[in-house]
Every structure is written in structure tokens, then in C-alpha cells.
Short mmCIF file of C-alpha atoms in Angstrom, two decimals:
data_model
loop_
_atom_site.label_atom_id
_atom_site.label_comp_id
_atom_site.label_asym_id
_atom_site.label_seq_id
_atom_site.Cartn_x
_atom_site.Cartn_y
_atom_site.Cartn_z
CA MET A 297 46.74 -0.42 -14.41
CA LYS A 298 43.68 -0.91 -12.84
CA ASN A 299 39.92 -1.26 -13.77
CA ASP A 300 37.16 1.13 -12.86
CA SER A 301 35.70 -0.65 -10.62
CA GLU A 302 39.44 -1.07 -8.26
CA TYR A 303 39.72 2.91 -8.79
CA GLU A 304 36.37 3.50 -7.36
CA GLN A 305 36.83 1.04 -4.41
CA THR A 306 40.42 2.88 -3.63
CA PHE A 307 38.40 6.24 -3.47
CA ILE A 308 35.91 5.44 -1.25
CA ASP A 309 38.23 4.09 1.16
CA ILE A 310 40.16 7.25 1.28
CA PHE A 311 37.39 9.63 1.05
CA THR A 312 35.70 7.51 3.94
CA LYS A 313 38.59 8.02 6.10
CA SER A 314 39.08 11.79 5.51
CA VAL A 315 35.58 11.83 6.25
CA LYS A 316 35.64 9.87 9.20
CA CYS A 317 38.71 12.10 10.91
CA ARG A 318 37.32 15.33 10.57
CA LEU A 319 33.95 14.15 12.75
CA ARG A 320 36.02 14.41 15.52
CA SER A 321 34.37 16.87 18.18
CA ARG A 322 32.33 17.22 21.90
CA LYS A 323 29.19 18.45 20.40
CA ASN A 324 26.92 18.00 17.37
CA LYS A 325 28.25 17.71 13.49
CA GLY A 326 26.35 20.15 11.17
CA ILE A 327 27.21 20.52 7.41
CA TYR A 328 26.92 23.29 4.89
CA LEU A 329 24.51 21.08 2.45
CA SER A 330 23.59 21.77 -1.10
CA GLY A 331 22.19 19.38 -3.87
CA GLY A 332 25.29 19.26 -5.64
CA LEU A 333 27.84 16.31 -5.55
CA ASP A 334 30.64 17.76 -3.59
CA SER A 335 28.69 18.43 -0.05
CA GLY A 336 26.53 15.72 -0.89
CA ALA A 337 29.53 13.54 -1.01
CA VAL A 338 30.78 14.39 2.40
CA ALA A 339 26.83 14.08 3.88
CA SER A 340 26.70 10.62 2.29
CA ILE A 341 29.34 9.13 3.89
CA ALA A 342 29.24 11.40 7.35
CA ALA A 343 25.44 10.39 7.89
CA PRO A 344 25.74 6.32 8.06
CA GLU A 345 29.11 7.15 10.00
CA LEU A 346 27.24 9.13 12.90
CA LYS A 347 24.09 6.51 12.97
CA LYS A 348 26.50 4.08 13.74
CA ASN A 349 26.46 5.95 16.95
CA GLY A 350 23.09 6.97 17.23
CA LYS A 351 24.04 10.51 16.20
CA THR A 352 22.28 13.51 13.96
CA LEU A 353 23.84 15.22 10.68
CA TYR A 354 22.47 19.00 11.26
CA SER A 355 22.11 20.25 7.73
CA TYR A 356 21.98 23.80 6.59
CA THR A 357 20.80 25.18 3.25
CA GLN A 358 20.12 28.72 1.87
CA ILE A 359 17.33 29.19 0.00
CA PRO A 360 15.99 32.36 -1.85
CA PHE A 361 14.46 35.17 0.14
CA GLY A 362 10.55 35.55 -0.30
CA GLY A 363 10.34 38.53 -2.98
CA TYR A 364 12.80 36.63 -5.12
CA LYS A 365 12.12 36.40 -9.13
CA ASP A 366 13.99 33.97 -10.63
CA TRP A 367 16.45 34.97 -13.94
CA LEU A 368 18.19 31.92 -13.99
CA ASN A 369 18.09 29.31 -17.17
CA LYS A 370 17.04 25.97 -17.00
CA SER A 371 20.11 24.38 -15.85
CA LYS A 372 20.68 26.41 -12.67
CA ILE A 373 18.44 26.66 -10.10
CA ALA A 374 18.44 28.96 -6.68
CA ASP A 375 16.18 26.49 -4.52
CA GLU A 376 17.87 23.35 -3.78
CA THR A 377 15.23 22.29 -1.55
CA GLU A 378 13.81 19.11 -3.43
CA TYR A 379 17.42 17.62 -3.71
CA VAL A 380 18.59 18.38 0.29
CA LYS A 381 15.31 16.66 0.99
CA GLU A 382 16.55 13.43 0.03
CA TYR A 383 19.29 12.78 2.82
CA PRO A 384 16.68 12.98 5.44
CA ARG A 385 14.82 10.41 3.81
CA ILE A 386 17.34 8.19 2.64
CA PHE A 387 19.66 7.75 5.94
CA GLY A 388 16.76 9.21 8.49
CA ASN A 389 19.60 10.78 11.03
CA VAL A 390 19.72 13.94 8.75
CA GLN A 391 17.98 17.00 10.54
CA SER A 392 17.72 19.60 7.47
CA SER A 393 17.51 23.59 8.17
CA PHE A 394 16.36 25.80 5.14
CA LEU A 395 17.26 29.67 5.96
CA PRO A 396 15.86 32.31 3.58
CA CYS A 397 17.83 34.77 5.62
CA GLU A 398 15.06 37.48 5.19
CA GLY A 399 16.37 41.14 5.95
CA ILE A 400 20.07 40.15 5.65
CA ASN A 401 22.15 40.91 2.55
CA PRO A 402 25.57 41.53 1.96
CA LEU A 403 25.77 45.01 3.15
CA THR A 404 24.36 44.60 6.12
CA ILE A 405 26.93 42.54 7.56
CA ILE A 406 30.18 44.38 6.04
CA ASP A 407 31.24 46.63 9.45
CA LYS A 408 30.78 43.22 11.47
CA SER A 409 32.89 40.98 8.79
CA VAL A 410 35.63 43.36 8.44
CA ASP A 411 36.04 43.60 12.26
CA VAL A 412 35.89 40.02 12.90
CA LEU A 413 38.33 39.19 9.62
CA GLU A 414 40.44 42.17 10.43
CA GLN A 415 40.99 42.59 6.95
CA PRO A 416 38.95 43.74 3.68
CA TYR A 417 37.50 40.78 1.86
CA LYS A 418 36.35 40.21 -1.89
CA THR A 419 33.93 37.28 -1.50
CA PHE A 420 30.78 39.05 0.08
CA GLU A 421 28.05 37.35 -2.08
CA ASN A 422 27.92 34.34 0.03
CA SER A 423 28.83 36.14 3.48
CA TYR A 424 25.35 37.25 4.65
CA TRP A 425 23.83 33.30 4.45
CA MET A 426 27.03 31.40 5.64
CA ASP A 427 26.83 33.99 8.86
CA GLU A 428 23.18 33.15 9.01
CA ILE A 429 23.74 29.52 8.92
CA LEU A 430 26.59 29.58 11.85
CA LYS A 431 24.28 31.43 13.95
CA ARG A 432 21.64 29.02 13.77
CA ALA A 433 24.17 25.89 13.76
CA ALA A 434 25.18 27.78 17.53
CA LEU A 435 21.84 27.38 18.28
CA ASP A 436 22.03 23.69 17.52
CA ASN A 437 24.82 23.03 19.72
CA VAL A 438 26.90 22.40 16.94
CA ASP A 439 30.63 22.89 16.86
CA LEU A 440 31.90 21.51 14.11
CA MET A 441 30.97 22.10 10.10
CA LEU A 442 31.49 20.04 7.35
CA ASP A 443 31.83 21.37 3.61
CA GLY A 444 32.82 20.45 0.21
CA GLN A 445 34.21 23.42 -1.13
CA THR A 446 37.30 22.00 -2.79
CA GLY A 447 35.45 19.09 -4.38
CA ASN A 448 35.21 20.49 -7.90
CA ALA A 449 39.34 20.82 -8.22
CA THR A 450 39.26 16.95 -6.45
CA ILE A 451 36.04 14.11 -6.24
CA SER A 452 34.01 16.14 -8.76
CA TRP A 453 36.43 17.17 -11.32
CA GLY A 454 35.45 16.47 -15.04
CA GLN A 455 35.37 19.37 -17.09
CA PHE A 456 35.03 18.99 -20.87
CA SER A 457 37.01 21.28 -22.27
CA PRO A 458 40.22 20.78 -19.99
CA TYR A 459 40.01 17.26 -20.97
CA VAL A 460 39.92 17.58 -24.83
CA LYS A 461 43.04 20.39 -24.58
CA THR A 462 44.58 17.13 -22.51
CA LEU A 463 43.75 14.87 -25.63
CA LEU A 464 45.15 16.88 -28.16
CA GLN A 465 48.39 17.70 -26.41
CA HIS A 466 48.94 13.94 -26.06
CA GLY A 467 48.00 13.63 -29.90
CA ARG A 468 44.86 11.68 -29.53
CA ILE A 469 42.85 14.10 -32.22
CA ILE A 470 40.61 11.04 -33.47
CA LYS A 471 39.70 10.68 -29.77
CA SER A 472 39.19 14.21 -28.83
CA PHE A 473 36.63 14.71 -31.74
CA ASN A 474 34.62 11.91 -30.98
CA GLU A 475 34.36 13.12 -27.21
CA ILE A 476 33.35 16.44 -28.68
CA LYS A 477 30.30 14.58 -30.82
CA THR A 478 29.33 12.90 -27.97
CA ASN A 479 29.20 15.32 -25.65
CA SER A 480 27.35 17.66 -28.11
CA ARG A 481 24.55 14.89 -28.40
CA ASN A 482 24.15 14.68 -24.89
CA ARG A 483 23.97 18.08 -24.60
CA ASN A 484 21.69 18.52 -27.72
CA SER A 485 24.01 21.03 -29.14
CA ASN A 486 26.04 21.76 -32.17
CA PRO A 487 29.41 19.77 -32.51
CA TYR A 488 30.67 22.28 -34.82
CA LYS A 489 30.67 24.81 -31.45
CA GLY A 490 32.75 22.08 -29.75
CA PHE A 491 35.31 22.00 -32.62
CA ILE A 492 35.85 25.87 -32.75
CA LYS A 493 35.96 25.86 -28.73
CA ALA A 494 38.47 23.08 -28.72
CA LEU A 495 40.74 25.14 -31.12
CA LEU A 496 40.33 28.03 -29.32
CA ASP A 497 41.49 26.71 -26.29
CA MET A 498 44.58 25.31 -28.10
CA MET A 499 46.03 29.07 -29.29
CA PRO A 500 48.38 31.31 -27.43
CA TYR A 501 46.03 33.47 -24.45
CA SER A 502 46.70 36.41 -26.90
CA PHE A 503 45.11 35.11 -29.92
CA LYS A 504 42.17 34.12 -27.74
CA LYS A 505 41.91 37.32 -26.43
CA LYS A 506 41.92 39.48 -29.67
CA TYR A 507 39.35 36.76 -31.24
CA LEU A 508 36.80 37.23 -28.46
CA TYR A 509 37.54 41.16 -28.16
CA LEU A 510 36.76 41.47 -32.01
CA LYS A 511 33.79 38.86 -31.48
CA GLY A 512 32.27 41.52 -28.62
CA SER A 513 32.27 38.55 -26.06
CA LEU A 514 35.07 39.46 -24.21
CA GLU A 515 34.05 39.92 -20.61
CA ASP A 516 36.23 42.54 -18.91
CA TYR A 517 37.34 41.25 -15.62
CA GLY A 518 39.39 44.57 -14.92
CA LYS A 519 36.04 46.34 -13.83
CA LEU A 520 36.50 43.83 -10.48
CA CYS A 521 39.62 45.13 -9.61
CA PRO A 522 39.19 48.84 -7.50
CA VAL A 523 42.78 49.39 -7.38
CA ASN A 524 44.65 52.54 -7.93
CA PRO A 525 46.22 51.68 -11.28
CA GLU A 526 49.55 53.76 -10.24
CA PHE A 527 50.18 51.56 -7.11
CA TYR A 528 49.17 48.61 -9.65
CA ALA A 529 51.94 49.75 -12.04
CA LEU A 530 54.52 50.36 -8.52
CA MET A 531 54.18 46.78 -6.72
CA ASP A 532 54.56 45.24 -10.15
CA GLU A 533 51.31 43.38 -10.04
CA LYS A 534 51.15 42.23 -13.53
CA ASN A 535 54.06 40.25 -13.44
CA ARG A 536 53.05 39.05 -10.17
CA PHE A 537 49.52 37.94 -11.57
CA ARG A 538 51.12 36.32 -14.52
CA LYS A 539 53.84 34.30 -12.39
CA PHE A 540 50.66 32.76 -10.40
CA LYS A 541 48.42 32.68 -13.70
CA ILE A 542 45.85 34.61 -11.94
CA ASP A 543 45.73 37.34 -15.18
CA THR A 544 45.10 34.50 -17.78
CA TYR A 545 42.42 32.13 -14.68
CA PHE A 546 39.10 33.57 -16.73
CA MET A 547 40.66 33.55 -20.16
CA HIS A 548 43.09 30.60 -20.58
CA THR A 549 41.76 27.03 -20.21
CA GLY A 550 44.76 24.78 -19.41
CA ASN A 551 44.65 21.12 -19.22
CA SER A 552 43.11 19.31 -16.85
CA ILE A 553 46.32 19.34 -14.43
CA GLU A 554 46.77 22.84 -14.90
CA GLN A 555 43.18 23.86 -14.09
CA ARG A 556 43.05 21.66 -11.15
CA LEU A 557 46.66 23.15 -9.73
CA LYS A 558 45.07 26.46 -9.97
CA LEU A 559 42.71 25.57 -7.26
CA VAL A 560 44.32 23.42 -4.82
CA ASN A 561 47.82 25.07 -4.69
CA CYS A 562 49.47 26.74 -1.47
CA TYR A 563 48.29 30.28 -2.35
CA SER A 564 44.94 29.16 -2.64
CA HIS A 565 44.60 27.26 0.50
CA ALA A 566 46.62 30.40 2.31
CA HIS A 567 43.85 32.63 0.95
CA LEU A 568 40.96 30.80 1.81
CA SER A 569 42.25 30.08 5.65
CA CYS A 570 42.16 33.29 7.20
CA PRO A 571 38.37 34.19 6.84
CA GLU A 572 37.39 30.44 7.52
CA ASN A 573 39.83 30.71 10.65
CA LYS A 574 38.65 33.65 11.73
CA LYS A 575 34.67 32.56 11.17
CA SER A 576 35.60 29.32 13.19
CA MET A 577 37.06 30.98 16.24
CA GLU A 578 33.73 33.94 16.06
CA PHE A 579 31.04 31.29 16.68
CA GLY A 580 33.40 28.33 18.18
CA ILE A 581 32.05 25.99 15.32
CA ALA A 582 35.46 24.41 13.51
CA ARG A 583 34.84 24.38 9.47
CA ARG A 584 36.29 21.22 7.97
CA ASP A 585 36.53 19.89 4.43
CA PRO A 586 36.89 16.46 3.75
CA THR A 587 37.37 17.21 0.07
CA ARG A 588 40.70 19.15 0.66
CA ASP A 589 42.11 16.21 2.64
CA ILE A 590 45.99 15.69 1.49
CA ARG A 591 45.36 11.83 0.52
CA VAL A 592 41.84 12.47 -1.55
CA ILE A 593 44.08 15.40 -3.40
CA GLN A 594 46.91 13.10 -4.29
CA PHE A 595 44.68 10.30 -5.36
CA CYS A 596 42.27 12.62 -7.47
CA LEU A 597 45.31 14.24 -9.02
CA ASN A 598 47.09 11.07 -9.97
CA LEU A 599 43.84 9.38 -11.28
CA PRO A 600 43.60 8.62 -15.23
CA GLU A 601 41.98 11.46 -17.11
CA ASP A 602 39.50 8.99 -18.60
CA GLN A 603 37.93 8.59 -15.12
CA TYR A 604 36.64 11.91 -14.94
CA VAL A 605 35.15 12.49 -18.45
CA ARG A 606 34.30 9.39 -20.71
CA ASN A 607 32.18 9.53 -23.44
CA GLY A 608 31.09 12.84 -23.18
CA GLU A 609 29.87 12.34 -19.77
CA GLU A 610 31.36 15.14 -17.44
CA ARG A 611 32.13 14.88 -13.62
CA ARG A 612 31.78 11.34 -14.23
CA PHE A 613 33.83 9.82 -11.73
CA ILE A 614 32.19 10.86 -8.69
CA ARG A 615 28.84 9.70 -10.20
CA HIS A 616 30.07 5.91 -10.59
CA ALA A 617 31.94 5.86 -7.57
CA MET A 618 29.38 7.02 -4.96
CA LYS A 619 26.62 4.48 -6.63
CA GLY A 620 24.54 2.84 -3.77
CA ILE A 621 26.28 5.37 -1.60
CA MET A 622 24.60 8.87 -2.42
CA PRO A 623 21.05 9.53 -3.23
CA ASP A 624 20.49 9.04 -6.92
CA LYS A 625 18.45 11.89 -7.42
CA ILE A 626 21.50 14.33 -6.55
CA ARG A 627 24.17 11.52 -8.07
CA LEU A 628 22.52 11.19 -11.58
CA ASN A 629 21.44 14.74 -12.13
CA THR A 630 23.00 16.00 -14.77
CA GLY A 631 20.33 18.55 -15.97
CA GLU A 632 20.28 21.03 -12.79
CA ARG A 633 23.20 22.86 -10.85
CA GLY A 634 22.61 25.21 -8.08
CA LYS A 635 23.39 28.69 -7.89
CA GLN A 636 24.74 29.71 -4.86
CA ALA A 637 22.83 32.96 -3.52
CA ALA A 638 21.47 33.77 -6.38
CA ASP A 639 19.21 36.63 -5.00
CA TRP A 640 21.93 38.70 -3.33
CA CYS A 641 21.89 41.58 -5.86
CA GLN A 642 18.03 41.74 -5.60
CA ARG A 643 18.49 41.74 -1.89
CA ILE A 644 20.64 45.04 -1.98
CA LYS A 645 18.55 46.85 -4.71
CA PRO A 646 16.19 48.70 -2.18
CA PHE A 647 19.59 49.64 -0.19
CA TRP A 648 22.33 51.15 -3.13
CA LYS A 649 20.96 54.45 -3.70
CA ASP A 650 21.66 55.29 0.24
CA LEU A 651 25.56 54.31 -0.82
CA GLU A 652 25.73 57.44 -2.25
CA THR A 653 26.96 59.72 0.15
CA GLU A 654 29.79 57.16 1.25
CA VAL A 655 30.70 56.24 -2.08
CA SER A 656 31.26 60.16 -2.80
CA SER A 657 33.38 60.41 0.15
CA LEU A 658 35.40 57.59 -0.84
CA GLY A 659 39.13 59.51 -1.22
CA ASN A 660 38.65 61.50 1.52
CA HIS A 661 41.01 59.30 3.72
CA VAL A 662 44.85 59.64 2.50
CA LEU A 663 45.15 55.64 2.26
CA GLU A 664 41.78 55.44 0.30
CA GLU A 665 43.74 58.20 -2.28
CA LYS A 666 46.45 55.67 -2.09
CA TYR A 667 45.22 52.05 -2.75
CA LEU A 668 41.86 52.82 -4.46
CA ASP A 669 40.78 53.70 -8.19
CA ILE A 670 38.57 56.39 -7.02
CA LYS A 671 37.55 58.21 -10.36
CA GLY A 672 36.84 54.44 -11.84
CA ILE A 673 34.49 53.80 -8.48
CA LYS A 674 32.39 56.66 -8.52
CA ASN A 675 32.11 55.83 -12.47
CA ASN A 676 31.32 52.35 -12.07
CA TYR A 677 28.85 53.83 -8.95
CA LYS A 678 26.79 56.17 -11.80
CA LEU A 679 26.64 53.39 -14.17
CA THR A 680 25.11 51.17 -11.54
CA LEU A 681 22.17 53.08 -11.12
CA ASN A 682 20.54 52.43 -14.25
CA MET A 683 21.56 48.69 -14.03
CA ASP A 684 19.12 45.88 -13.69
CA PHE A 685 19.24 44.12 -10.22
CA GLU A 686 17.20 41.34 -11.00
CA LYS A 687 20.57 39.47 -12.07
CA ASN A 688 24.04 39.14 -9.94
CA SER A 689 26.05 39.42 -13.28
CA ALA A 690 27.11 43.60 -13.50
CA PRO A 691 31.22 43.32 -12.29
CA GLU A 692 30.49 47.27 -11.48
CA ILE A 693 28.24 46.19 -8.69
CA ARG A 694 31.05 43.98 -7.43
CA MET A 695 33.97 46.63 -7.69
CA VAL A 696 31.76 49.27 -5.61
CA ILE A 697 30.86 46.88 -2.92
CA ARG A 698 34.59 45.82 -2.46
CA SER A 699 35.87 49.69 -2.49
CA ILE A 700 33.19 49.97 0.19
CA ILE A 701 34.70 47.13 2.40
CA PHE A 702 38.09 48.23 1.80
CA GLY A 703 37.32 52.03 2.58
CA ARG A 704 35.47 50.93 5.85
CA PHE A 705 38.57 48.81 6.88
CA ILE A 706 40.84 51.64 6.15
CA ARG A 707 38.58 54.20 7.98
CA ASN A 708 37.74 51.97 11.18
CA ASN A 709 41.65 51.00 11.79
CA PHE A 710 43.60 54.02 10.74
#
């Protein structure tokens, strides 16, 4: 078995190749850059490589709009500017752009997005700022955009609960208890909660669901689905979702390999490929993710689990492997994580009541009535009128927006 340094060097060799082969283009190179580990790792390899040829890496970062009211807890931040500024400071050839995207929101670009994608879409929360970044990048003569979207399942994997479940499944009870105690100490939390969480993760899904329901902490993710229940049953969606473990995605904690395979399987990649390719064609900018490279995926899936979590430290491997390569302010940051588009719900608040006529008309088209849960959508919209839009956590709001997107797709095309 290799030691830590050998694993880390092998990873750097593979990851460097995956980044370098995605830097081939005739114009400028850009990157969606946050203050996190994934896009940060890509930037930390790409910038020095470009510097060898006297070229610049153009980075683009979404920041909150001027009227944003911070609602996040201390462990999350909406504005990652202070971290992103480390890249031009250390590498020199990174040109940073910070975009507040004033005057736009997920509602303002629905019609254009439906027209470009030629299908309904559900990932509207990030839609407005990703488009704005591509517009800005085009002005900078960029024809290639890097990102680290798949990194959470590959290079920066290291979720604690799946690791503990892996240990317990292999009978390493003492090791798992020690890890829970160390992790709790690192987070200044009660180890008792960690033990209870581990026991729940080992329980069957049905038992865990009943327990959380009785406790009153079961989130109803069904509210996210605007599909007509009759059509849902006719298509046998329940069994199809069970086959791909979609129905238990939010509830069931698998072991480390199960959790990652949910994120890197062919269905996930096929789902992502359509909007990415359509947006690439719209702006003439190719999107490339080195953390999705087959060599990176294979290496990361075969890496021993204690490389990712050890002594209570989550996301351990990337922090150690990138020592001396990634800026320490990002690499060693364990206290804060960025929250993408933390302001999207506040952006739409002034326009929400204006949607009443459109929501009321849903179901007038025969295909809307066939595919959508019209009654549920309208009831949810009424509930949202009394909600606090300062936080973007209500599934009812998401359901209504996704229904509007689907309705406009139907009306514009049929």
C-alpha cells in the first residue's frame, strides 16, 4: 500500500494532466471561480500552466446584489471575494471579475433560457448569474470556461457520515466511535449527536423516515415536484426513481462509494450535458470540468477512504495534496463555505405577486393539465404570498417557479 505522499503525488500528476488537456483553445481562458476547494484546485493548476506561456486566466465570481440581507449562519458566506482575491495576489496572472448581477433574477431569463435549452429546466437558482458571467466572458474574448462542478464527488470528497457508515459496515466499531469523538471535538459539538446520527444512518430507510416524521424534522421534498399525480402513477415513476435511488437521495445516507456513485453515474452526466452544451453554443464558450475527467474519477473512486477522512477531518485529501499549490487561505479554510446564489429569493420578491395571473392560468393548456399538478401549484402559490423571501429555503417557491418554466415551454412550443 502506498503512503500518503505517494497517493498525493499520483493525484497531482493525474489532475495536472486533466487540467492541461482542457486548456486548448485559440482565445482567452476563463473559470467560474468561488472561494472553495474545487474550482480553487482547478485554478491553482491552470494559472501556473498559462503563466508559462505568458497568458492570463480570467476568473468570474458571482457576488450578492446591493440590497442583499445576510441570512446565513456563521459557517456559510454569500460573498467569497476575500478568498478569490488570493489567486491574483499569489499567481499574478489571474484577472478577477466580481459580478453582482444587478437588475436580473431567475424570473427575468426564463423565456430566453427555455428558448435556448429547448426544454424545461429545474436548476433556475443559478441560471441568472451563470448567464451573466458568460456574457462578461465573451466580452473578454474568452472561448473556454473551466469549473470544478464534479469536485465534491471526486477531488474534494470527504463527507463524514458516509465514512462512518463505511467503517461500521466493515465492523470497525471502535475506529468509527473514535472518529465521531474527534470530529465532534473539532466542531465543538456533542459526540452524542454524532453517535445517534451514525445509528440512524445504519437503519433501514423506512425506519429512518418514520423516526424523522415523529420527530417533526422530516422535510417534504415531494413539495418540489409539480408533476400531476395521475401522470406520475401512470408512468410508474415511483419504481423508476427507486431503481436509481432518487426517491431516497435526500433521506438515505449510503456508504462512501454509494454516495459518490450517485453523483458520477452516467445518468447524472447525461442530465448535465444538455444545458451545458446548449449554453456553450449560445455564447461560443466551451465549458470544461477537469474534476470530471475519467482518469480523475477512477483514481478518486479507488483511493482508500481514510485518505478522504481521518482523525475527524473532512475533505482531508485535497487539503493535503494541494499543499504548496493552492493558496493556504483557501486550502486550510474549514470555518466557512460559500453559498452560491444566496440572494436569489430576495431578488424575486418584488416581482412575485405579479405572477398571480400567470399561475392562475396554468391548466388552461391541455398539456399543462395533463402533466402538472395544477391544484397543488396554485395552493403552493397562495402559501408563498405570506412567506419571508429573505431566506431561500421554501420548497413551495421552487415548485411554483419550475411550474411556470414548464408552462412557458408548453405554451411557446405547442
